[in-house]
Coordinates of C-alpha atoms in Angstrom, one line a residue:
M1 CA -1.9 -11.5 14.3
T2 CA -3.4 -13.9 16.8
R3 CA -6.5 -16.0 17.1
D4 CA -7.7 -18.4 19.8
V5 CA -5.4 -21.1 18.5
K6 CA -2.1 -22.6 19.7
Y7 CA 0.3 -24.9 18.0
T8 CA 3.8 -26.2 19.0
V9 CA 6.7 -25.7 16.7
R10 CA 6.6 -29.5 16.2
E11 CA 3.0 -29.3 14.9
L12 CA 3.9 -26.5 12.5
A13 CA 6.9 -28.4 11.2
E14 CA 4.8 -31.5 10.6
A15 CA 2.2 -29.4 8.7
V16 CA 4.8 -28.1 6.3
G17 CA 7.3 -31.0 6.2
G18 CA 10.0 -28.8 7.8
E19 CA 13.1 -29.5 9.9
I20 CA 13.2 -28.1 13.4
I21 CA 16.2 -26.2 14.7
G22 CA 15.5 -25.4 18.3
D23 CA 12.7 -26.3 20.8
P24 CA 10.0 -28.4 19.2
E25 CA 7.6 -27.8 22.1
R26 CA 7.6 -24.0 22.0
A27 CA 4.0 -22.8 21.9
V28 CA 3.0 -20.4 19.0
T29 CA -0.3 -18.5 19.1
G30 CA 0.0 -16.1 16.2
I31 CA 1.7 -15.1 12.9
A32 CA 3.4 -11.8 12.3
T33 CA 6.2 -10.0 10.4
L34 CA 9.7 -10.1 11.7
E35 CA 9.4 -6.5 12.8
S36 CA 6.2 -6.8 14.8
A37 CA 6.3 -10.4 16.0
G38 CA 6.4 -11.2 19.7
D39 CA 7.5 -14.2 21.7
G40 CA 4.3 -16.1 20.9
D41 CA 4.4 -15.5 17.2
V42 CA 5.8 -17.4 14.2
S43 CA 7.3 -15.3 11.4
F44 CA 9.1 -15.8 8.1
C45 CA 12.6 -14.9 6.8
V46 CA 12.5 -15.6 3.0
A47 CA 15.8 -14.1 1.7
P48 CA 19.2 -13.0 2.8
K49 CA 18.2 -9.3 2.7
Y50 CA 16.0 -9.9 5.7
L51 CA 18.7 -11.3 7.9
P52 CA 19.2 -7.9 9.7
L53 CA 15.5 -8.1 10.7
L54 CA 15.9 -11.7 11.8
A55 CA 18.8 -10.6 14.1
Q56 CA 16.4 -8.1 15.8
T57 CA 13.1 -10.0 15.8
K58 CA 11.4 -11.1 19.0
A59 CA 9.5 -13.9 17.2
G60 CA 9.3 -17.2 19.1
A61 CA 9.9 -19.2 15.9
V62 CA 10.8 -18.4 12.3
I63 CA 10.2 -20.3 9.0
V64 CA 13.2 -20.1 6.7
P65 CA 14.3 -21.7 3.4
K66 CA 16.6 -24.7 3.8
T67 CA 19.1 -22.9 1.5
L68 CA 19.4 -19.8 3.7
R69 CA 22.4 -19.7 6.0
I70 CA 21.1 -18.6 9.4
P71 CA 23.3 -17.5 12.4
D72 CA 23.2 -19.9 15.4
T73 CA 21.9 -17.1 17.6
S74 CA 18.6 -16.9 15.7
P75 CA 15.3 -17.9 17.2
D76 CA 13.9 -21.4 17.0
R77 CA 13.2 -22.1 13.4
I78 CA 11.7 -24.5 10.8
A79 CA 13.7 -25.0 7.6
V80 CA 11.5 -25.8 4.6
A81 CA 12.0 -26.5 0.9
K82 CA 9.3 -24.2 -0.4
I83 CA 8.8 -21.1 1.7
D84 CA 5.8 -19.7 -0.1
E85 CA 3.9 -23.0 0.3
A86 CA 4.8 -23.1 4.0
F87 CA 3.6 -19.5 4.4
N88 CA 0.2 -20.4 2.9
T89 CA -0.2 -23.5 5.0
I90 CA 0.7 -21.9 8.3
S91 CA -1.2 -18.7 7.7
E92 CA -4.3 -20.8 7.0
M93 CA -3.8 -22.5 10.3
F94 CA -3.9 -19.2 12.2
I95 CA -6.1 -17.1 10.0
P96 CA -8.4 -19.3 8.0
D97 CA -9.9 -18.1 4.7
Y98 CA -13.5 -18.3 5.8
S99 CA -14.8 -18.1 2.2
R100 CA -13.4 -21.6 1.7
H101 CA -15.8 -22.8 4.3
M102 CA -19.0 -21.0 3.3
S103 CA -21.9 -23.2 2.3
G104 CA -25.5 -23.0 1.2
I105 CA -27.5 -20.4 -0.5
H106 CA -28.3 -17.2 1.5
P107 CA -32.0 -16.5 1.8
S108 CA -31.6 -13.1 0.1
A109 CA -29.9 -14.6 -3.0
V110 CA -32.0 -14.5 -6.2
V111 CA -31.7 -17.6 -8.4
D112 CA -33.7 -17.8 -11.7
S113 CA -35.6 -21.1 -12.0
T114 CA -33.8 -22.0 -15.2
A115 CA -30.3 -21.6 -13.7
D116 CA -28.3 -24.8 -13.2
L117 CA -26.3 -24.9 -9.9
A118 CA -24.2 -27.8 -8.7
P119 CA -25.5 -29.1 -5.4
D120 CA -22.6 -27.7 -3.3
V121 CA -22.5 -24.2 -4.8
A122 CA -22.5 -21.4 -2.1
L123 CA -24.1 -18.0 -2.7
G124 CA -23.7 -15.1 -0.3
P125 CA -26.3 -12.4 0.5
G126 CA -27.8 -10.5 -2.4
V127 CA -26.3 -12.6 -5.2
T128 CA -28.2 -12.7 -8.4
V129 CA -28.0 -15.6 -10.8
S130 CA -29.9 -15.0 -14.0
S131 CA -31.7 -17.2 -16.5
Q132 CA -29.9 -20.3 -17.9
A133 CA -26.8 -19.5 -16.0
R134 CA -24.6 -22.5 -14.9
I135 CA -22.3 -22.8 -11.9
G136 CA -20.0 -25.7 -11.3
A137 CA -19.3 -27.7 -8.2
G138 CA -17.6 -26.1 -5.2
T139 CA -17.8 -22.6 -6.5
R140 CA -18.4 -19.8 -4.0
I141 CA -20.0 -16.5 -4.9
L142 CA -19.9 -13.8 -2.3
G143 CA -22.4 -11.1 -1.5
G144 CA -23.8 -8.7 -4.1
S145 CA -22.4 -10.3 -7.2
Y146 CA -24.4 -10.6 -10.4
L147 CA -24.4 -13.3 -13.0
G148 CA -26.2 -12.5 -16.2
H149 CA -28.1 -14.5 -18.7
E150 CA -26.4 -17.7 -19.9
V151 CA -23.2 -17.0 -17.8
S152 CA -21.2 -20.1 -17.2
V153 CA -18.9 -20.4 -14.2
G154 CA -16.8 -23.6 -13.7
A155 CA -15.9 -25.6 -10.7
D156 CA -14.1 -24.4 -7.5
C157 CA -14.2 -20.8 -8.4
L158 CA -14.2 -17.9 -5.9
I159 CA -16.2 -14.8 -6.9
H160 CA -15.6 -12.0 -4.4
P161 CA -18.3 -9.5 -3.4
N162 CA -19.8 -7.1 -6.0
V163 CA -18.4 -8.7 -9.1
T164 CA -20.5 -8.4 -12.3
L165 CA -20.4 -11.1 -15.0
L166 CA -22.7 -10.0 -17.8
D167 CA -24.6 -12.1 -20.3
R168 CA -22.9 -15.1 -21.8
V169 CA -19.5 -14.7 -20.1
V170 CA -17.7 -18.0 -19.7
V171 CA -15.5 -18.6 -16.7
G172 CA -13.3 -21.8 -16.4
D173 CA -12.4 -23.8 -13.3
R174 CA -10.5 -22.5 -10.3
V175 CA -10.9 -18.9 -11.3
V176 CA -10.7 -16.1 -8.7
I177 CA -12.3 -12.7 -9.4
H178 CA -11.9 -9.9 -6.9
S179 CA -14.4 -7.2 -6.0
G180 CA -15.6 -4.5 -8.3
T181 CA -14.6 -6.2 -11.5
V182 CA -16.9 -6.1 -14.5
V183 CA -16.6 -8.8 -17.1
G184 CA -18.5 -8.6 -20.4
S185 CA -19.3 -4.9 -20.6
D186 CA -19.7 -3.5 -24.1
G187 CA -16.7 -2.8 -26.2
F188 CA -16.0 0.9 -27.0
G189 CA -17.4 1.0 -30.5
F190 CA -19.2 4.0 -32.1
T191 CA -19.6 5.3 -35.6
R192 CA -17.9 8.7 -35.5
E193 CA -19.0 9.7 -39.0
A194 CA -22.7 9.5 -38.3
P195 CA -24.6 12.2 -36.4
G196 CA -24.7 11.4 -32.7
H197 CA -22.0 8.8 -32.9
P198 CA -24.4 5.8 -32.9
K199 CA -23.3 2.8 -30.9
Q200 CA -22.0 -0.3 -32.7
R201 CA -23.6 -3.4 -31.1
Q202 CA -21.2 -5.7 -29.2
L203 CA -22.5 -9.2 -29.6
G204 CA -19.5 -11.4 -28.7
I205 CA -18.5 -12.9 -25.4
V206 CA -15.7 -13.0 -22.8
E207 CA -14.0 -16.3 -22.1
I208 CA -11.8 -16.7 -19.0
G209 CA -9.6 -19.8 -18.9
D210 CA -8.9 -22.2 -16.0
D211 CA -6.7 -21.0 -13.1
V212 CA -7.0 -17.3 -14.0
E213 CA -7.0 -14.7 -11.2
I214 CA -8.5 -11.2 -11.9
G215 CA -7.8 -8.4 -9.4
A216 CA -10.2 -5.7 -8.1
C217 CA -11.9 -3.2 -10.3
C218 CA -10.8 -4.6 -13.6
T219 CA -12.9 -4.2 -16.8
I220 CA -12.9 -6.8 -19.5
D221 CA -15.1 -5.9 -22.6
R222 CA -17.0 -8.4 -24.7
A223 CA -16.0 -8.8 -28.3
R224 CA -17.9 -7.2 -31.1
L225 CA -18.8 -10.6 -32.7
E226 CA -16.5 -13.4 -31.5
K227 CA -14.7 -13.4 -28.1
T228 CA -12.3 -11.5 -25.8
S229 CA -10.2 -14.2 -24.1
I230 CA -7.8 -14.6 -21.2
G231 CA -5.7 -17.8 -21.3
R232 CA -5.2 -20.4 -18.6
G233 CA -3.1 -19.4 -15.7
T234 CA -2.9 -15.7 -16.5
K235 CA -3.0 -13.2 -13.6
L236 CA -4.4 -9.7 -13.7
D237 CA -3.6 -7.1 -11.0
N238 CA -6.1 -4.5 -9.9
L239 CA -7.4 -1.7 -12.3
V240 CA -6.5 -3.5 -15.6
H241 CA -8.6 -2.7 -18.7
V242 CA -8.9 -5.3 -21.5
A243 CA -10.7 -3.9 -24.5
H244 CA -12.9 -5.8 -26.9
N245 CA -11.6 -8.6 -29.1
V246 CA -8.3 -8.8 -27.1
R247 CA -6.8 -12.2 -26.7
I248 CA -4.3 -12.8 -23.9
G249 CA -2.4 -16.1 -23.8
E250 CA -1.5 -18.4 -21.0
N251 CA 0.5 -17.7 -17.9
C252 CA 0.8 -14.0 -18.4
F253 CA 1.1 -11.3 -15.7
I254 CA -0.7 -8.1 -16.3
V255 CA 0.2 -5.6 -13.6
A256 CA -1.9 -2.7 -12.2
Q257 CA -3.2 0.1 -14.5
V258 CA -2.3 -1.6 -17.7
G259 CA -4.5 -0.8 -20.7
I260 CA -4.8 -3.1 -23.7
A261 CA -6.6 -1.6 -26.7
G262 CA -9.0 -3.5 -29.0
S263 CA -8.1 -6.6 -31.1
T264 CA -4.6 -6.9 -29.8
V265 CA -3.2 -10.5 -29.5
I266 CA -0.8 -11.2 -26.6
G267 CA 1.2 -14.5 -26.5
N268 CA 2.0 -16.8 -23.6
N269 CA 4.3 -16.0 -20.7
V270 CA 4.1 -12.2 -21.3
I271 CA 4.5 -9.7 -18.5
L272 CA 3.1 -6.2 -18.9
A273 CA 4.4 -4.1 -15.9
G274 CA 2.4 -1.3 -14.2
Q275 CA 0.8 1.4 -16.4
A276 CA 2.1 -0.1 -19.6
G277 CA -0.2 0.6 -22.6
V278 CA -0.7 -1.4 -25.7
D279 CA -2.2 0.0 -28.9
S280 CA -4.9 -1.7 -30.9
H281 CA -4.6 -4.4 -33.5
L282 CA -1.1 -5.4 -32.5
T283 CA 0.5 -8.8 -31.8
I284 CA 2.9 -9.4 -28.9
G285 CA 4.8 -12.7 -29.1
D286 CA 5.6 -15.2 -26.4
D287 CA 8.1 -14.6 -23.5
I288 CA 8.1 -10.8 -23.8
I289 CA 8.4 -8.4 -20.9
I290 CA 7.1 -4.8 -21.2
A291 CA 8.5 -2.5 -18.6
G292 CA 6.3 -0.2 -16.5
R293 CA 4.8 2.9 -18.2
S294 CA 6.0 1.8 -21.6
G295 CA 3.8 2.2 -24.7
V296 CA 3.7 -0.5 -27.3
T297 CA 2.9 0.9 -30.7
K298 CA 4.0 -1.8 -33.1
N299 CA 4.1 -5.6 -33.2
L300 CA 6.8 -7.3 -31.1
S301 CA 7.9 -10.8 -31.9
E302 CA 11.3 -11.5 -30.4
P303 CA 11.4 -12.6 -26.8
G304 CA 13.1 -10.3 -24.3
K305 CA 12.6 -7.0 -22.4
Y306 CA 11.2 -3.9 -23.9
A307 CA 10.8 -0.4 -22.4
G308 CA 10.0 3.2 -23.2
Y309 CA 7.6 5.1 -25.5
P310 CA 7.5 3.8 -28.1
A311 CA 8.6 0.5 -26.7
R312 CA 12.0 -0.7 -27.9
R313 CA 14.6 -3.2 -26.7
K314 CA 15.3 -2.3 -23.1
G315 CA 19.1 -2.0 -23.7
D316 CA 18.4 0.5 -26.5
E317 CA 16.0 2.4 -24.2
D318 CA 18.5 2.5 -21.4
R319 CA 21.2 4.0 -23.6
R320 CA 18.7 6.6 -24.9
R321 CA 17.8 7.6 -21.3
A322 CA 21.4 7.7 -20.3
L323 CA 22.2 10.1 -23.2
T324 CA 19.1 12.1 -22.3
W325 CA 20.3 12.5 -18.7
R326 CA 23.6 13.8 -20.0
L327 CA 22.1 16.4 -22.3
P328 CA 22.1 19.3 -19.9
K329 CA 25.9 18.9 -19.3
M330 CA 26.4 18.4 -23.0
I331 CA 24.5 21.6 -23.8
D332 CA 26.6 23.5 -21.2
R333 CA 29.7 22.1 -22.8
L334 CA 28.5 23.0 -26.3
R335 CA 27.8 26.6 -25.2
E336 CA 31.3 26.8 -23.7
L337 CA 32.8 25.6 -26.9
E338 CA 30.7 28.0 -29.0
K339 CA 31.8 30.9 -26.8
R340 CA 35.5 29.8 -27.1
V341 CA 35.2 29.4 -30.8
S342 CA 33.7 32.9 -31.0
E343 CA 36.6 34.3 -28.9
L344 CA 39.2 32.6 -31.1
E345 CA 37.5 34.0 -34.2
S346 CA 37.6 37.5 -32.7
E347 CA 41.3 37.1 -31.8
A348 CA 42.1 35.8 -35.3
E349 CA 40.2 38.8 -36.9
N350 CA 42.1 41.3 -34.7
D351 CA 45.5 39.6 -35.5
R352 CA 44.9 39.7 -39.3
P353 CA 47.1 42.3 -41.0
S354 CA 45.2 45.2 -42.4
G355 CA 45.3 45.7 -46.1
D356 CA 46.7 48.8 -48.0
A357 CA 44.4 51.8 -48.1

């Protein structure tokens, strides 16, 4: 990828505090993968498994970890202590995140007169900010997003286009919410015994902690009376559903298509891998990892890895699966043994002396 910018390897190294191995005056005009990079591009080699690509790349310069052993025939390179931080810094130099630089309130934005906005809040086209909503300093809300009555959004947040924050949702500082996500929709509560299944009112709130990131097209339901909450530093992938009254702890990773049923409590540093499901009214303790497509049907308290349906210790599940995969051969062997036993019984019957008439 290229833009109308040009840096030398020296300038890139200074930006990331890296060590140059090669020509410091080489000009770089873009950023690309090892496979697609050309002579004017900078690329990244983050781990040993990419060394074969490094050997074939046409990149003019490559950013590498200081701990990675690189052949002397490699392109000019910059060795850095933290490769991910270096990538973020250099990619911003070539392809800026323009949402960081948006300012002002677009003429088509609708802001209620009772809303309280910090002076440097930025609103994109078609944003709606309802009555008594509050938005903190440095927050940017992109086009088409909706903030309901008494919504509170903290400082330095980024709300991508077409996000919906319904009434009384509380969002902390430095939160990122991606497009299509709805926070604060009603919990799924109905009275099945009554004719027509009347709806149970959902009066609680959703509370999003500081430094949370929520992916695209997630749905987070408000509590029936108190709050649904997502703790500080937790990250949700796309297409995650969090039901009413759920409480998720700090620094968790919730991967795509996970569903968490109502009133479940999840501890800190938990990972729910893709398409995992968690039943309602359960407690999952700290430092637990749930493998993809697993189903949690009971409380889990001991740290470690769990897998399968119902979820159990991953080692136990691996042994169960290994035995399952062996079942067809075991069945064939059993049939052979049954056949052989039947043959032996027939032979024994034929060899038995006949009795006197």
